[in-house]
Coordinates of C-alpha atoms in Angstrom, one line a residue:
X22 CA -14.1 11.6 12.3
X23 CA -11.1 13.3 13.8
X24 CA -7.5 12.0 13.3
X25 CA -4.7 12.4 15.9
X26 CA -1.0 12.1 15.6
X27 CA 0.6 8.9 16.9
X28 CA 3.3 11.2 18.4
X29 CA 0.5 13.2 20.2
X30 CA 2.1 16.6 19.8
X31 CA 0.1 18.0 16.9
X32 CA -3.5 19.2 16.8
X33 CA -6.3 16.7 15.9
X34 CA -7.6 17.1 12.3
X35 CA -10.6 16.3 10.2
X36 CA -10.3 13.7 7.4
X37 CA -10.0 16.6 4.9
X38 CA -7.3 18.3 6.8
X39 CA -5.4 15.1 7.4
X40 CA -5.6 14.1 3.7
X41 CA -4.3 17.5 2.5
X42 CA -1.6 17.8 5.1
X43 CA -0.4 14.2 4.7
X44 CA 1.8 14.2 7.8
X45 CA 1.4 15.8 11.2
X46 CA 3.9 18.5 12.0
X47 CA 5.3 16.4 14.9
X48 CA 6.4 13.7 12.3
X49 CA 3.9 11.1 13.6
X50 CA 1.2 9.5 11.6
X51 CA -2.5 10.4 11.5
X52 CA -4.7 7.8 13.2
X53 CA -8.5 7.7 13.6
X54 CA -9.8 8.7 17.0
X55 CA -12.1 5.7 17.0
X56 CA -12.3 2.5 15.0
X57 CA -16.0 1.7 14.3
X58 CA -17.2 -1.9 14.7
X59 CA -19.3 -3.3 11.8
X60 CA -22.5 -5.1 12.8
X61 CA -23.0 -8.9 12.3
X62 CA -25.5 -8.2 9.5
X63 CA -22.7 -6.7 7.4
X64 CA -20.6 -9.9 7.6
X65 CA -23.7 -12.1 6.8
X66 CA -24.3 -10.0 3.7
X67 CA -20.5 -9.7 2.8
X68 CA -20.1 -12.8 0.5
X69 CA -22.7 -11.3 -2.0
X70 CA -21.7 -7.6 -1.8
X71 CA -20.1 -5.8 -4.7
X72 CA -16.8 -4.1 -4.1
X73 CA -18.1 -0.5 -4.2
X74 CA -20.8 -1.3 -1.7
X75 CA -18.3 -2.9 0.7
X76 CA -16.0 0.2 0.3
X77 CA -18.9 2.6 1.1
X78 CA -19.9 0.7 4.3
X79 CA -16.3 0.3 5.5
X80 CA -15.1 3.9 4.8
X81 CA -18.2 6.0 5.5
X82 CA -17.4 6.6 9.2
X83 CA -13.8 7.7 8.5
X84 CA -14.6 10.2 5.8
X85 CA -17.7 11.9 7.4
X86 CA -18.6 14.7 7.5
X87 CA -16.1 16.0 4.9
X88 CA -17.3 13.7 2.2
X89 CA -21.1 13.4 1.9
X90 CA -22.7 9.9 1.5
X91 CA -23.6 10.4 -2.1
X92 CA -20.2 11.8 -3.0
X93 CA -18.5 8.8 -1.2
X94 CA -20.7 6.3 -3.1
X95 CA -19.7 8.0 -6.4
X96 CA -16.0 7.9 -5.5
X97 CA -16.3 4.2 -4.6
X98 CA -18.0 3.4 -7.9
X99 CA -15.2 5.2 -9.7
X100 CA -12.3 3.6 -7.8
X101 CA -13.5 -0.1 -7.6
X102 CA -14.0 -0.7 -11.3
X103 CA -11.7 -3.8 -11.7
X104 CA -12.1 -7.3 -10.2
X105 CA -10.1 -8.5 -7.2
X106 CA -10.5 -12.3 -7.5
X107 CA -9.7 -14.9 -4.8
X108 CA -8.0 -17.8 -6.5
X109 CA -7.3 -21.2 -5.0
X110 CA -3.7 -22.2 -5.6
X111 CA -3.7 -25.4 -3.6
X112 CA -5.6 -27.1 -0.8
X113 CA -6.2 -24.5 2.0
X114 CA -4.1 -21.7 0.2
X115 CA -5.7 -18.9 -1.8
X116 CA -4.2 -15.9 -3.7
X117 CA -6.0 -12.5 -3.5
X118 CA -5.1 -11.0 -6.9
X119 CA -4.7 -7.3 -6.5
X120 CA -3.1 -6.7 -9.9
X121 CA -6.1 -6.3 -12.2
X122 CA -6.2 -2.5 -12.0
X123 CA -4.7 0.1 -14.4
X124 CA -1.1 -0.3 -13.3
X125 CA -1.3 -3.9 -12.3
X126 CA -0.6 -3.4 -8.6
X127 CA -2.5 -3.3 -5.3
X128 CA -1.7 0.4 -4.9
X129 CA -4.2 1.2 -7.6
X130 CA -6.9 1.1 -4.9
X131 CA -5.5 3.6 -2.5
X132 CA -4.0 5.9 -5.2
X133 CA -7.3 6.2 -7.1
X134 CA -9.3 6.8 -3.9
X135 CA -6.9 9.4 -2.7
X136 CA -6.8 11.2 -6.0
X137 CA -10.6 11.5 -6.0
X138 CA -10.5 12.8 -2.4
X139 CA -7.9 15.4 -3.1
X140 CA -9.7 16.5 -6.3
X141 CA -12.9 17.0 -4.2
X142 CA -10.9 19.0 -1.6
X143 CA -8.6 21.1 -3.8
X144 CA -9.3 24.8 -4.0
X145 CA -8.6 26.7 -7.3
X146 CA -6.3 29.3 -5.7
X147 CA -4.4 26.7 -3.6
X148 CA -2.8 24.2 -5.9
X149 CA -1.5 21.1 -4.1
X150 CA 1.9 19.5 -4.7
X151 CA 1.8 15.7 -3.9
X152 CA 5.1 14.2 -2.9
X153 CA 5.7 10.5 -3.3
X154 CA 8.7 8.2 -2.5
X155 CA 8.5 4.9 -4.4
X156 CA 10.3 1.6 -4.4
X157 CA 8.3 0.6 -7.5
X158 CA 4.5 0.3 -7.6
X159 CA 3.5 3.3 -5.5
X160 CA 5.0 5.6 -8.2
X161 CA 3.1 4.1 -11.1
X162 CA -0.2 3.8 -9.2
X163 CA 0.0 7.4 -7.9
X164 CA 1.1 8.8 -11.2
X165 CA -1.7 7.1 -13.1
X166 CA -4.3 7.9 -10.4
X167 CA -3.5 11.6 -10.5
X168 CA -2.7 12.0 -14.1
X169 CA -4.4 15.1 -15.6
X170 CA -6.2 16.0 -12.3
X171 CA -6.6 19.8 -12.2
X172 CA -4.8 21.9 -9.6
X173 CA -2.6 19.0 -8.4
X174 CA 1.1 18.4 -9.3
X175 CA 2.8 15.2 -8.4
X176 CA 6.5 14.8 -7.7
X177 CA 7.8 11.2 -7.5
X178 CA 11.2 10.3 -6.0
X179 CA 12.6 6.9 -6.8
X180 CA 16.0 5.2 -6.2
X181 CA 18.1 5.3 -9.4
X182 CA 18.5 1.8 -10.7
X183 CA 16.3 0.5 -7.8
X184 CA 13.0 -0.2 -9.6
X185 CA 12.2 -2.6 -12.4
X186 CA 12.3 -1.3 -16.0
X187 CA 8.5 -1.7 -16.4
X188 CA 7.8 0.0 -13.1
X189 CA 10.0 3.0 -14.1
X190 CA 8.3 3.3 -17.5
X191 CA 4.9 3.6 -15.8
X192 CA 5.7 6.8 -14.0
X193 CA 8.5 8.4 -16.1
X194 CA 6.7 8.5 -19.5
X195 CA 3.5 10.4 -18.6
X196 CA 4.5 14.1 -18.4
X197 CA 1.6 16.5 -17.8
X198 CA 1.3 17.1 -14.1
X199 CA 3.6 14.2 -13.2
X200 CA 7.3 14.9 -12.4
X201 CA 9.6 11.9 -11.9
X202 CA 13.0 12.3 -10.2
X203 CA 15.7 9.6 -9.8
X204 CA 17.7 9.9 -6.6
X205 CA 21.3 8.7 -6.1
X206 CA 20.4 6.5 -3.1
X207 CA 17.9 4.0 -1.7
X208 CA 14.2 4.1 -1.2
X209 CA 14.8 5.0 2.4
X210 CA 16.8 8.0 1.2
X211 CA 13.8 9.1 -1.0
X212 CA 11.5 8.6 1.9
X213 CA 13.7 10.7 4.1
X214 CA 13.8 13.6 1.6
X215 CA 10.0 13.6 1.5
X216 CA 9.8 13.7 5.3
X217 CA 12.3 16.6 5.4
X218 CA 10.2 18.6 3.0
X219 CA 7.1 18.2 5.3
X220 CA 9.1 19.4 8.3
X221 CA 10.7 22.4 6.3
X222 CA 8.6 25.3 7.7
X223 CA 9.8 27.7 5.1
X224 CA 8.8 25.4 2.2
X225 CA 5.5 24.4 3.7
X226 CA 4.6 28.1 4.2
X227 CA 5.3 28.7 0.5
X228 CA 3.7 25.5 -0.9
X229 CA 0.6 23.4 -0.2
X230 CA 2.2 20.0 0.2
X231 CA 0.6 16.6 0.6
X232 CA 1.9 13.0 0.5
X233 CA 0.5 10.1 -1.5
X234 CA 2.5 7.4 0.2
X235 CA 0.6 5.0 2.4
X236 CA 1.4 7.4 5.3
X237 CA -1.6 9.4 3.9
X238 CA -4.9 8.3 5.5
X239 CA -6.7 8.4 2.1
X240 CA -4.1 6.0 0.6
X241 CA -4.0 3.8 3.7
X242 CA -7.6 3.3 4.8
X243 CA -9.1 2.1 1.4
X244 CA -6.8 -0.9 1.5
X245 CA -9.1 -2.3 4.2
X246 CA -11.7 -2.9 1.6
X247 CA -10.1 -5.9 -0.2
X248 CA -9.5 -7.7 3.1
X249 CA -13.3 -7.7 3.7
X250 CA -13.9 -8.7 0.1
X251 CA -11.4 -11.5 0.4
X252 CA -13.0 -12.9 3.5
X253 CA -16.4 -12.7 1.9
X254 CA -15.2 -14.6 -1.2
X255 CA -13.5 -17.2 1.0
X256 CA -16.7 -17.8 2.9
X257 CA -18.6 -18.0 -0.4
X258 CA -16.2 -20.6 -1.8
X259 CA -16.2 -22.6 1.5
X260 CA -19.8 -22.4 2.9
X261 CA -19.2 -25.7 4.8
X262 CA -16.1 -24.4 6.6
X263 CA -16.7 -24.0 10.3
X264 CA -13.6 -22.0 10.9
X265 CA -14.3 -18.6 12.3
X266 CA -11.6 -16.9 10.4
X267 CA -8.6 -17.1 8.1
X268 CA -4.9 -16.2 8.2
X269 CA -3.6 -13.4 5.9
X270 CA 0.0 -13.4 4.7
X271 CA 0.9 -9.9 3.5
X272 CA 4.1 -9.0 1.5
X273 CA 5.4 -6.1 3.6
X274 CA 7.7 -3.3 2.9
X275 CA 6.4 0.0 4.3
X276 CA 3.7 -1.9 6.2
X277 CA 0.7 0.3 5.1
X278 CA -1.1 -2.7 3.5
X279 CA -0.6 -4.8 6.7
X280 CA -1.7 -1.9 8.9
X281 CA -4.9 -1.7 6.8
X282 CA -5.6 -5.4 7.4
X283 CA -5.1 -5.0 11.1
X284 CA -7.5 -2.1 11.4
X285 CA -10.0 -4.2 9.3
X286 CA -9.7 -6.8 12.1
X287 CA -10.4 -4.2 14.7
X288 CA -13.6 -3.4 12.8
X289 CA -14.7 -7.0 13.3
X290 CA -13.2 -8.9 10.3
X291 CA -12.7 -12.5 11.5
X292 CA -8.9 -12.8 11.0
X293 CA -7.1 -15.2 13.3
X294 CA -3.5 -14.2 12.4
X295 CA -1.5 -12.0 10.1
X296 CA 1.9 -12.8 8.8
X297 CA 4.3 -10.0 8.0
X298 CA 6.2 -11.6 5.1
X299 CA 9.4 -9.8 4.2
X300 CA 12.6 -10.2 2.3
X301 CA 16.1 -9.7 3.8
X302 CA 14.9 -6.3 5.0
X303 CA 13.6 -8.1 8.1
X304 CA 13.2 -5.3 10.7
X305 CA 9.7 -6.3 11.8
X306 CA 10.3 -10.1 11.9
X307 CA 13.4 -9.4 14.0
X308 CA 11.3 -7.2 16.3
X309 CA 8.7 -9.9 16.7
X310 CA 11.5 -12.3 17.8
X311 CA 13.3 -10.0 20.1
X312 CA 11.1 -7.1 21.1
X313 CA 13.8 -4.7 19.9
X314 CA 12.8 -2.4 17.0
X315 CA 15.9 -1.5 15.1
X316 CA 15.5 0.1 11.6
X317 CA 18.5 -0.6 9.4
X318 CA 19.8 0.5 5.9
X319 CA 17.8 -1.3 3.2
X320 CA 19.4 -3.9 1.0
X321 CA 18.5 -4.8 -2.6
X322 CA 16.6 -8.0 -3.3
X323 CA 14.6 -9.6 -6.1
X324 CA 11.4 -8.4 -4.3
X325 CA 12.4 -4.7 -4.8
X326 CA 9.1 -3.1 -3.8
X327 CA 9.8 -4.4 -0.3
X328 CA 13.4 -3.1 0.0
X329 CA 12.6 -0.9 3.0
X330 CA 14.8 -0.7 6.1
X331 CA 12.7 1.7 8.0
X332 CA 9.0 1.0 7.5
X333 CA 6.9 4.1 7.8
X334 CA 3.6 2.5 8.7
X335 CA 4.7 0.1 11.5
X336 CA 3.9 2.7 14.2
X337 CA 0.2 2.5 13.2
X338 CA 0.3 -1.3 13.9
X339 CA 1.9 -0.6 17.3
X340 CA -0.8 2.0 17.9
X341 CA -3.5 -0.5 17.3
X342 CA -2.1 -2.9 20.0
X343 CA -1.5 0.0 22.4
X344 CA 2.3 -0.5 21.9
X345 CA 1.9 -3.8 23.9
X346 CA 4.4 -6.3 22.4
X347 CA 2.8 -9.4 23.9
X348 CA -0.6 -8.5 22.6
X349 CA 0.8 -7.8 19.1
X350 CA 2.6 -11.1 19.0
X351 CA -0.7 -13.0 19.6
X352 CA -1.9 -11.8 16.2
X353 CA 1.1 -10.9 14.1
X354 CA 3.7 -13.4 13.0
X355 CA 6.9 -12.6 11.2
X356 CA 8.6 -14.3 8.3
X357 CA 11.5 -13.4 6.0
X358 CA 13.5 -15.2 3.3
X359 CA 16.5 -14.9 1.0
X360 CA 16.2 -14.5 -2.8
X361 CA 17.0 -18.2 -3.6
X362 CA 13.8 -19.7 -1.9
X363 CA 11.7 -17.0 -3.7
X364 CA 13.1 -18.2 -7.1
X365 CA 12.4 -21.8 -6.2
X366 CA 8.9 -21.1 -5.0
X367 CA 8.0 -19.3 -8.3
X368 CA 9.4 -22.2 -10.3
X369 CA 7.7 -25.0 -8.3
X370 CA 4.3 -23.4 -7.9
X371 CA 4.3 -22.7 -11.6
X372 CA 5.2 -26.3 -12.4
X373 CA 3.0 -28.0 -9.7
X374 CA 0.0 -25.8 -9.5
X375 CA 0.0 -23.8 -12.8
X376 CA 0.0 -20.6 -10.9
X377 CA 2.5 -17.8 -11.5
X378 CA 3.7 -15.9 -8.5
X379 CA 5.4 -12.5 -8.5
X380 CA 8.5 -12.3 -6.1
X381 CA 6.5 -10.5 -3.4
X382 CA 3.5 -12.9 -3.5
X383 CA 6.0 -15.8 -3.4
X384 CA 7.4 -14.6 0.0
X385 CA 3.8 -14.5 1.4
X386 CA 3.1 -18.0 -0.1
X387 CA 6.3 -19.3 1.6
X388 CA 5.2 -17.8 4.9
X389 CA 1.9 -19.7 4.7
X390 CA 3.7 -23.0 3.9
X391 CA 5.7 -22.5 7.1
X392 CA 2.9 -21.4 9.5
X393 CA -0.3 -23.0 8.4
X394 CA 0.4 -26.5 9.7
X395 CA 0.4 -25.1 13.2
X396 CA -2.4 -22.7 12.7
X397 CA -5.2 -25.0 11.5
X398 CA -6.7 -22.3 9.3
X399 CA -6.9 -21.6 5.6
X400 CA -4.4 -19.1 4.4
X401 CA -4.9 -16.1 2.0
X402 CA -1.8 -14.5 0.6
X403 CA -1.8 -11.2 -1.3
X404 CA -0.6 -11.1 -4.9
X405 CA 0.3 -7.5 -4.8
X406 CA 1.6 -7.0 -8.4
X407 CA 1.4 -8.7 -11.8
X408 CA 4.4 -11.0 -12.3
X409 CA 5.0 -9.3 -15.7
X410 CA 6.1 -6.2 -13.8
X411 CA 9.2 -8.2 -12.9
X412 CA 9.5 -9.7 -16.3
X413 CA 13.3 -9.9 -16.3
X414 CA 13.4 -11.8 -13.1
X415 CA 10.5 -14.1 -13.9
X416 CA 11.8 -14.9 -17.4
X417 CA 15.2 -15.7 -15.9
X418 CA 13.6 -18.0 -13.3
X419 CA 11.3 -19.8 -15.7
X420 CA 13.5 -19.7 -18.8
X421 CA 10.6 -18.2 -20.7
X422 CA 9.2 -15.0 -22.2
X423 CA 6.1 -14.1 -20.3
X424 CA 3.6 -11.9 -22.1
X425 CA 2.8 -8.4 -20.9
X426 CA -0.8 -7.6 -20.1
X427 CA -2.4 -4.7 -22.1
X428 CA -2.0 -2.2 -19.2
X429 CA 1.8 -2.7 -19.3
X430 CA 2.1 -2.8 -23.1
X431 CA 0.7 0.7 -23.2
X432 CA 3.9 2.1 -21.7
X433 CA 6.3 0.5 -24.1
X434 CA 8.4 2.7 -26.4
X435 CA 7.3 6.0 -24.8
X436 CA 10.1 8.5 -24.2
X437 CA 11.3 8.7 -20.6
X438 CA 10.8 12.1 -18.9
X439 CA 12.7 12.2 -15.6
X440 CA 15.2 14.3 -13.8
X441 CA 18.0 13.3 -11.4
X442 CA 19.3 14.6 -8.1
X443 CA 21.8 13.4 -5.5
X444 CA 20.8 12.3 -2.0
X445 CA 20.7 15.9 -1.0
X446 CA 17.8 17.8 0.5
X447 CA 18.9 21.3 -0.7
X448 CA 18.7 20.0 -4.3
X449 CA 15.3 18.5 -3.7
X450 CA 14.0 21.8 -2.0
X451 CA 15.4 23.8 -4.9
X452 CA 13.6 21.6 -7.4
X453 CA 10.3 22.0 -5.6
X454 CA 10.7 25.7 -5.3
X455 CA 11.4 26.0 -9.1
X456 CA 8.4 23.9 -9.9
X457 CA 6.2 26.0 -7.6
X458 CA 7.4 29.2 -9.4
X459 CA 6.5 27.7 -12.8
X460 CA 3.1 26.6 -11.5
X461 CA 2.4 30.1 -10.1
X462 CA 3.3 31.6 -13.5
X463 CA 1.1 29.3 -15.5

């Protein structure tokens, strides 16, 4: 499979080249030259297929010929080692729990898959430096996915004071090949610093840079897998349901997760609608209402992992609909809410249905409550992170002291190892050059 740039001013690249490079030179996003269609037999078998088997079938066309079939099967077996259950919350509404992995967030899937791909591609004399901007869960998932991987250094930028305490502990206490850097600014500022590094010709000549944000195809594409899995589990739980498809509500910040769902639909997954569920950073819902796409400075909310004012992956969604606004609107619905309804939803769902939402999943749940009556489908919302990752907020809302799962307890009381820079590219470039010098000397 070849991948082209959505800006169409950079050369096409193989999967391997696209993964290592991360971003095309023209500042577009890599996109597959063709989207394969899965046969009806796949969907018939899907309810009884194991996750690694689904992953292999879904990803094999995109990774060939750079990853051989046996190697891809081995990677899928290594990555999909934890359950992703579909849990009924109430009549017609299901939660897809994506928080049972090592860092309790949906990004464990993409980060682990990408780390195995880069490990397979890395050359001993060409160490790779992976750059990551995070608003919370990306940092922890990438750090833990790449921890101890030979020949790969990871640099994580995060907004100072802009992630939860537990999220921060997950990527600032590891050391080894993981460097965490707090930036005096927002997530969008961190994202912009990473973009500047990729467009810095002097730096990219000197260093072998890659990105582990969802802009990287090896982070983005594996997220398709759990949409197929969710639909299969929904059909298994509702064999008598005659509906052809379901509606997915996706908590959306940088829009990589939603873009993965949309490409799964293009491969044949029976999804009637997607809902882009956001907080006050409502750039995409506003676009769906007006047709005007206007990125704006991000604002802080209780759902901090979605505090993104300029979503990087939305161009991929536009690409899938040929940049045709009316076609996109037929499939994609927009929803946004303030913090107060999120708090109320967490409290009421806990009381009435004995199910604990995290702030991001709560937004997606609220979007289904608004849209489902007119859609006449069942709804599946993505629970993208364990509620305990937002313990302070959840405890405050419920007036309780929720327990931490084992994966999160492991990070408690470890010393923090992180640096700090201003929102200044020259400082970031100097940090990368110094790290490269130390890496070359070791």
